[in-house]
mmCIF file of C-alpha atoms in Angstrom:
data_model
loop_
_atom_site.group_PDB
_atom_site.id
_atom_site.type_symbol
_atom_site.label_atom_id
_atom_site.label_comp_id
_atom_site.label_asym_id
_atom_site.label_seq_id
_atom_site.Cartn_x
_atom_site.Cartn_y
_atom_site.Cartn_z
ATOM 1 C CA UNK Q 21 248.517 91.912 -101.285
ATOM 2 C CA UNK Q 22 245.456 90.262 -99.824
ATOM 3 C CA UNK Q 23 246.193 91.807 -95.991
ATOM 4 C CA UNK Q 24 247.018 95.058 -97.740
ATOM 5 C CA UNK Q 25 243.838 95.677 -99.438
ATOM 6 C CA UNK Q 26 241.771 94.040 -96.371
ATOM 7 C CA UNK Q 27 243.823 96.677 -94.077
ATOM 8 C CA UNK Q 28 242.958 99.791 -96.453
ATOM 9 C CA UNK Q 29 239.283 98.437 -96.789
ATOM 10 C CA UNK Q 30 239.218 98.234 -92.774
ATOM 11 C CA UNK Q 31 240.794 101.913 -92.654
ATOM 12 C CA UNK Q 32 238.270 103.403 -95.143
ATOM 13 C CA UNK Q 33 235.468 101.738 -93.274
ATOM 14 C CA UNK Q 34 236.705 103.055 -89.887
ATOM 15 C CA UNK Q 35 237.253 106.454 -91.408
ATOM 16 C CA UNK Q 36 233.719 107.076 -92.796
ATOM 17 C CA UNK Q 37 232.361 105.897 -89.161
ATOM 18 C CA UNK Q 38 235.002 108.413 -87.396
ATOM 19 C CA UNK Q 39 233.395 111.412 -89.597
ATOM 20 C CA UNK Q 40 230.338 110.865 -88.017
ATOM 21 C CA UNK Q 41 231.464 112.045 -84.770
ATOM 22 C CA UNK Q 42 234.099 114.642 -85.839
ATOM 23 C CA UNK Q 43 233.733 116.347 -82.497
ATOM 24 C CA UNK Q 44 235.091 113.490 -80.797
ATOM 25 C CA UNK Q 45 238.204 113.528 -83.098
ATOM 26 C CA UNK Q 46 239.055 116.915 -82.317
ATOM 27 C CA UNK Q 47 238.689 116.606 -78.641
ATOM 28 C CA UNK Q 48 240.968 113.766 -78.751
ATOM 29 C CA UNK Q 49 243.401 115.595 -80.809
ATOM 30 C CA UNK Q 50 243.553 118.468 -78.349
ATOM 31 C CA UNK Q 51 243.797 116.188 -75.582
ATOM 32 C CA UNK Q 52 246.676 114.504 -77.218
ATOM 33 C CA UNK Q 53 248.305 117.959 -77.801
ATOM 34 C CA UNK Q 54 247.735 119.104 -74.411
ATOM 35 C CA UNK Q 55 249.458 116.080 -72.971
ATOM 36 C CA UNK Q 56 252.733 116.548 -74.991
ATOM 37 C CA UNK Q 57 252.725 120.202 -74.360
ATOM 38 C CA UNK Q 58 252.524 119.829 -70.558
ATOM 39 C CA UNK Q 59 255.692 117.456 -70.585
ATOM 40 C CA UNK Q 60 257.645 119.846 -72.892
ATOM 41 C CA UNK Q 61 256.644 122.624 -70.298
ATOM 42 C CA UNK Q 62 257.728 120.125 -67.501
ATOM 43 C CA UNK Q 63 260.790 119.586 -69.126
ATOM 44 C CA UNK Q 64 261.861 123.175 -69.399
ATOM 45 C CA UNK Q 65 260.963 123.976 -65.991
ATOM 46 C CA UNK Q 66 263.114 121.097 -64.877
ATOM 47 C CA UNK Q 67 266.472 122.501 -66.734
ATOM 48 C CA UNK Q 68 265.641 126.030 -66.011
ATOM 49 C CA UNK Q 69 266.653 124.549 -62.283
ATOM 50 C CA UNK Q 70 269.215 122.013 -63.163
ATOM 51 C CA UNK Q 71 271.796 121.842 -66.044
ATOM 52 C CA UNK Q 72 271.702 118.041 -66.694
ATOM 53 C CA UNK Q 73 270.320 114.927 -65.550
ATOM 54 C CA UNK Q 74 272.852 112.143 -65.345
ATOM 55 C CA UNK Q 75 275.344 113.735 -67.910
ATOM 56 C CA UNK Q 76 272.274 114.974 -70.357
ATOM 57 C CA UNK Q 77 271.862 118.257 -71.229
ATOM 58 C CA UNK Q 78 268.419 119.937 -72.086
ATOM 59 C CA UNK Q 79 268.941 119.599 -75.849
ATOM 60 C CA UNK Q 80 269.836 115.503 -75.447
ATOM 61 C CA UNK Q 81 266.992 115.104 -73.234
ATOM 62 C CA UNK Q 82 264.487 116.906 -75.925
ATOM 63 C CA UNK Q 83 266.089 114.663 -78.229
ATOM 64 C CA UNK Q 84 265.325 111.466 -76.435
ATOM 65 C CA UNK Q 85 261.654 112.704 -75.841
ATOM 66 C CA UNK Q 86 261.183 113.614 -79.532
ATOM 67 C CA UNK Q 87 262.279 110.356 -80.738
ATOM 68 C CA UNK Q 88 259.978 108.265 -78.136
ATOM 69 C CA UNK Q 89 257.075 110.533 -78.873
ATOM 70 C CA UNK Q 90 257.454 109.748 -82.660
ATOM 71 C CA UNK Q 91 257.627 106.255 -81.998
ATOM 72 C CA UNK Q 92 254.765 106.174 -79.336
ATOM 73 C CA UNK Q 93 252.412 108.053 -82.140
ATOM 74 C CA UNK Q 94 253.231 105.005 -84.578
ATOM 75 C CA UNK Q 95 251.880 102.582 -81.855
ATOM 76 C CA UNK Q 96 249.042 105.129 -80.909
ATOM 77 C CA UNK Q 97 247.816 105.337 -84.408
ATOM 78 C CA UNK Q 98 248.078 101.829 -85.687
ATOM 79 C CA UNK Q 99 247.694 99.608 -82.525
ATOM 80 C CA UNK Q 100 245.288 101.375 -80.414
ATOM 81 C CA UNK Q 101 242.750 98.463 -80.533
ATOM 82 C CA UNK Q 102 244.879 96.299 -78.591
ATOM 83 C CA UNK Q 103 243.615 98.073 -75.696
ATOM 84 C CA UNK Q 104 240.142 96.997 -76.376
ATOM 85 C CA UNK Q 105 241.118 93.346 -76.665
ATOM 86 C CA UNK Q 106 239.656 92.319 -73.019
ATOM 87 C CA UNK Q 107 236.934 94.754 -72.423
ATOM 88 C CA UNK Q 108 235.339 94.347 -76.128
ATOM 89 C CA UNK Q 109 236.698 91.182 -77.675
ATOM 90 C CA UNK Q 110 236.688 88.641 -75.203
ATOM 91 C CA UNK Q 111 234.124 90.094 -72.555
ATOM 92 C CA UNK Q 112 231.615 91.221 -75.001
ATOM 93 C CA UNK Q 113 232.016 87.685 -77.394
ATOM 94 C CA UNK Q 114 233.506 89.514 -80.393
ATOM 95 C CA UNK Q 115 236.633 87.548 -80.738
ATOM 96 C CA UNK Q 116 234.664 84.622 -82.107
ATOM 97 C CA UNK Q 117 233.887 86.932 -84.897
ATOM 98 C CA UNK Q 118 237.363 87.164 -85.753
ATOM 99 C CA UNK Q 119 238.084 83.460 -85.277
ATOM 100 C CA UNK Q 120 235.722 82.658 -88.238
ATOM 101 C CA UNK Q 121 237.142 85.198 -90.600
ATOM 102 C CA UNK Q 122 239.536 83.661 -93.326
ATOM 103 C CA UNK Q 123 242.648 85.791 -92.146
ATOM 104 C CA UNK Q 124 245.040 85.901 -89.068
ATOM 105 C CA UNK Q 125 242.791 87.041 -86.082
ATOM 106 C CA UNK Q 126 245.478 89.446 -84.650
ATOM 107 C CA UNK Q 127 245.831 91.312 -87.967
ATOM 108 C CA UNK Q 128 242.042 91.768 -88.166
ATOM 109 C CA UNK Q 129 242.083 92.926 -84.329
ATOM 110 C CA UNK Q 130 244.685 95.600 -85.166
ATOM 111 C CA UNK Q 131 243.316 97.043 -88.197
ATOM 112 C CA UNK Q 132 239.570 97.428 -87.013
ATOM 113 C CA UNK Q 133 240.718 100.632 -85.393
ATOM 114 C CA UNK Q 134 243.036 103.646 -86.497
ATOM 115 C CA UNK Q 135 243.632 106.368 -83.763
ATOM 116 C CA UNK Q 136 243.897 109.624 -85.866
ATOM 117 C CA UNK Q 137 244.534 111.573 -83.135
ATOM 118 C CA UNK Q 138 248.164 110.116 -82.901
ATOM 119 C CA UNK Q 139 249.157 112.343 -85.753
ATOM 120 C CA UNK Q 140 248.909 115.266 -83.475
ATOM 121 C CA UNK Q 141 251.646 113.249 -81.103
ATOM 122 C CA UNK Q 142 253.712 112.865 -84.273
ATOM 123 C CA UNK Q 143 253.799 116.619 -84.886
ATOM 124 C CA UNK Q 144 254.736 117.280 -81.393
ATOM 125 C CA UNK Q 145 257.471 114.722 -81.390
ATOM 126 C CA UNK Q 146 258.864 115.981 -84.595
ATOM 127 C CA UNK Q 147 258.839 119.469 -83.347
ATOM 128 C CA UNK Q 148 261.047 118.247 -80.383
ATOM 129 C CA UNK Q 149 263.378 116.503 -82.597
ATOM 130 C CA UNK Q 150 264.083 119.397 -85.150
ATOM 131 C CA UNK Q 151 264.403 121.636 -82.118
ATOM 132 C CA UNK Q 152 266.919 119.503 -80.342
ATOM 133 C CA UNK Q 153 268.738 118.841 -83.849
ATOM 134 C CA UNK Q 154 269.426 122.751 -83.870
ATOM 135 C CA UNK Q 155 270.236 123.083 -80.339
ATOM 136 C CA UNK Q 156 272.996 119.804 -80.402
ATOM 137 C CA UNK Q 157 274.207 121.020 -83.520
ATOM 138 C CA UNK Q 158 273.557 117.451 -85.318
ATOM 139 C CA UNK Q 159 274.584 117.112 -88.888
ATOM 140 C CA UNK Q 160 273.060 114.200 -90.798
ATOM 141 C CA UNK Q 161 272.748 112.875 -94.391
ATOM 142 C CA UNK Q 162 270.184 111.095 -96.126
ATOM 143 C CA UNK Q 163 271.187 107.790 -94.534
ATOM 144 C CA UNK Q 164 270.870 109.335 -90.884
ATOM 145 C CA UNK Q 165 267.342 110.573 -91.937
ATOM 146 C CA UNK Q 166 266.128 107.411 -93.274
ATOM 147 C CA UNK Q 167 267.546 105.293 -90.360
ATOM 148 C CA UNK Q 168 265.733 107.564 -88.013
ATOM 149 C CA UNK Q 169 262.522 106.837 -89.799
ATOM 150 C CA UNK Q 170 263.364 103.287 -89.639
ATOM 151 C CA UNK Q 171 264.224 103.363 -86.081
ATOM 152 C CA UNK Q 172 260.983 105.173 -84.898
ATOM 153 C CA UNK Q 173 258.884 102.810 -87.042
ATOM 154 C CA UNK Q 174 260.602 100.105 -84.969
ATOM 155 C CA UNK Q 175 259.912 101.886 -81.780
ATOM 156 C CA UNK Q 176 256.266 101.970 -82.457
ATOM 157 C CA UNK Q 177 256.427 98.230 -83.352
ATOM 158 C CA UNK Q 178 258.031 97.355 -80.053
ATOM 159 C CA UNK Q 179 255.645 99.082 -77.940
ATOM 160 C CA UNK Q 180 253.134 97.163 -79.640
ATOM 161 C CA UNK Q 181 254.880 93.663 -79.427
ATOM 162 C CA UNK Q 182 255.672 94.365 -75.667
ATOM 163 C CA UNK Q 183 251.734 95.367 -75.123
ATOM 164 C CA UNK Q 184 250.955 92.143 -76.792
ATOM 165 C CA UNK Q 185 252.292 89.805 -74.078
ATOM 166 C CA UNK Q 186 250.130 91.194 -71.174
ATOM 167 C CA UNK Q 187 247.225 91.660 -73.584
ATOM 168 C CA UNK Q 188 246.995 87.731 -74.240
ATOM 169 C CA UNK Q 189 246.227 87.278 -70.580
ATOM 170 C CA UNK Q 190 242.595 88.211 -71.669
ATOM 171 C CA UNK Q 191 242.502 84.657 -72.862
ATOM 172 C CA UNK Q 192 242.301 83.547 -69.184
ATOM 173 C CA UNK Q 193 241.626 86.434 -66.946
ATOM 174 C CA UNK Q 194 239.475 88.364 -69.620
ATOM 175 C CA UNK Q 195 240.176 91.854 -68.334
ATOM 176 C CA UNK Q 196 243.852 92.320 -68.876
ATOM 177 C CA UNK Q 197 243.592 96.074 -69.124
ATOM 178 C CA UNK Q 198 245.048 96.966 -65.778
ATOM 179 C CA UNK Q 199 247.902 94.741 -66.091
ATOM 180 C CA UNK Q 200 248.493 95.935 -69.537
ATOM 181 C CA UNK Q 201 248.289 99.585 -68.384
ATOM 182 C CA UNK Q 202 250.684 98.752 -65.393
ATOM 183 C CA UNK Q 203 253.405 97.405 -67.453
ATOM 184 C CA UNK Q 204 252.987 100.246 -70.401
ATOM 185 C CA UNK Q 205 253.486 102.704 -67.900
ATOM 186 C CA UNK Q 206 257.048 101.649 -67.190
ATOM 187 C CA UNK Q 207 257.674 103.331 -70.763
ATOM 188 C CA UNK Q 208 257.717 106.827 -69.227
ATOM 189 C CA UNK Q 209 260.956 105.934 -66.994
ATOM 190 C CA UNK Q 210 262.869 104.980 -70.406
ATOM 191 C CA UNK Q 211 262.404 108.580 -71.368
ATOM 192 C CA UNK Q 212 265.231 109.427 -69.110
ATOM 193 C CA UNK Q 213 268.748 107.973 -68.876
ATOM 194 C CA UNK Q 214 268.323 104.523 -67.231
ATOM 195 C CA UNK Q 215 271.512 104.757 -65.190
ATOM 196 C CA UNK Q 216 269.557 106.993 -62.632
ATOM 197 C CA UNK Q 217 267.488 103.898 -61.618
ATOM 198 C CA UNK Q 218 268.774 101.024 -59.405
ATOM 199 C CA UNK Q 219 270.402 98.102 -61.536
ATOM 200 C CA UNK Q 220 267.134 95.968 -60.896
ATOM 201 C CA UNK Q 221 265.043 98.571 -62.525
ATOM 202 C CA UNK Q 222 267.819 98.907 -65.369
ATOM 203 C CA UNK Q 223 267.369 94.901 -65.976
ATOM 204 C CA UNK Q 224 263.733 95.328 -66.245
ATOM 205 C CA UNK Q 225 263.775 98.154 -68.890
ATOM 206 C CA UNK Q 226 266.272 96.300 -70.769
ATOM 207 C CA UNK Q 227 265.542 92.428 -70.602
ATOM 208 C CA UNK Q 228 262.005 91.741 -69.223
ATOM 209 C CA UNK Q 229 260.065 94.839 -70.587
ATOM 210 C CA UNK Q 230 262.689 96.570 -73.097
ATOM 211 C CA UNK Q 231 261.238 99.958 -72.979
ATOM 212 C CA UNK Q 232 264.825 101.044 -72.963
ATOM 213 C CA UNK Q 233 265.163 100.327 -76.591
ATOM 214 C CA UNK Q 234 261.601 102.728 -77.295
ATOM 215 C CA UNK Q 235 263.775 105.743 -76.766
ATOM 216 C CA UNK Q 236 266.983 106.033 -74.481
ATOM 217 C CA UNK Q 237 268.947 103.352 -76.384
ATOM 218 C CA UNK Q 238 268.246 104.441 -79.874
ATOM 219 C CA UNK Q 239 268.656 108.229 -79.149
ATOM 220 C CA UNK Q 240 272.200 107.434 -78.055
ATOM 221 C CA UNK Q 241 273.085 106.405 -81.638
ATOM 222 C CA UNK Q 242 272.048 109.438 -83.048
ATOM 223 C CA UNK Q 243 273.579 111.319 -80.220
ATOM 224 C CA UNK Q 244 277.010 109.617 -80.846
ATOM 225 C CA UNK Q 245 277.245 108.136 -77.274
ATOM 226 C CA UNK Q 246 276.627 104.446 -78.073
ATOM 227 C CA UNK Q 247 275.676 101.930 -80.632
ATOM 228 C CA UNK Q 248 273.438 99.392 -78.530
ATOM 229 C CA UNK Q 249 270.151 101.148 -79.845
ATOM 230 C CA UNK Q 250 270.898 99.346 -83.455
ATOM 231 C CA UNK Q 251 269.985 96.128 -81.765
ATOM 232 C CA UNK Q 252 266.343 97.480 -81.837
ATOM 233 C CA UNK Q 253 265.312 95.426 -84.936
ATOM 234 C CA UNK Q 254 266.705 92.201 -83.017
ATOM 235 C CA UNK Q 255 264.971 93.346 -79.556
ATOM 236 C CA UNK Q 256 261.728 93.525 -81.715
ATOM 237 C CA UNK Q 257 262.249 90.381 -83.465
ATOM 238 C CA UNK Q 258 262.847 88.299 -80.136
ATOM 239 C CA UNK Q 259 259.683 89.850 -78.165
ATOM 240 C CA UNK Q 260 257.487 89.651 -80.902
ATOM 241 C CA UNK Q 261 258.039 85.770 -81.330
ATOM 242 C CA UNK Q 262 257.651 85.304 -77.614
ATOM 243 C CA UNK Q 263 254.510 87.358 -76.850
ATOM 244 C CA UNK Q 264 252.819 85.825 -80.445
ATOM 245 C CA UNK Q 265 253.701 82.535 -79.466
ATOM 246 C CA UNK Q 266 251.716 83.239 -76.157
ATOM 247 C CA UNK Q 267 248.957 84.911 -78.020
ATOM 248 C CA UNK Q 268 248.526 81.825 -80.289
ATOM 249 C CA UNK Q 269 248.596 79.628 -77.394
ATOM 250 C CA UNK Q 270 245.976 81.580 -75.738
ATOM 251 C CA UNK Q 271 243.759 81.162 -78.778
ATOM 252 C CA UNK Q 272 244.118 77.313 -78.609
ATOM 253 C CA UNK Q 273 242.814 77.431 -74.857
ATOM 254 C CA UNK Q 274 240.393 80.154 -75.763
ATOM 255 C CA UNK Q 275 236.641 79.489 -74.648
ATOM 256 C CA UNK Q 276 233.727 81.677 -75.077
ATOM 257 C CA UNK Q 277 232.454 83.717 -72.115
ATOM 258 C CA UNK Q 278 229.014 82.967 -73.084
ATOM 259 C CA UNK Q 279 228.077 86.419 -74.732
#
């Protein structure tokens, strides 16, 4: 209850501050929508020239995209501040402020920023999923719908937990953004059937940086093509345990940069 009230307090403070720069919000929202629209156009152009990719048709690829986009929006909305960890909290010395607060430093880091533009990404993902649902003639009951929502939330959390690992490297190298972004870009590969990639790449996407569980594998379950996506909560727990342990170890080794 304590952490919930603290989160909503930080959320309120951030929203009040954001309203002072409304134009920035709308520009960010439009940019987010344009990015998703461009990908949908690319997908339509691609399937106008080919019938399928590794056995997956347009409707199935659209479903994979929609599910991944909704999950990505959860990460974008609630965990966007992780990107600022090295440049703002380590380099500028703000992490010391988090250390003296009577709450978990990682929790405070996460709840100090909410990316409202991510709701536009949620909308685009929901539209794509709805369209693919009808194209594929899927029939869900309330259980499937609730499971879909749960899996999308887990996808967003998995994005964040994978990102936490390279983000924690800022304790040693200060600016971890380039490494984090390089690893994060792998998620785009998981929006396609992973069997189109060499075995080495598949192993990376499944076992090292398991982005295959942020879109492809979970989508297979709802497309009645496999059950491995149901392992997502377990994968999430394992990756969080490993990367949070790295983050806590980094805190023990942390020394101020002098600002």
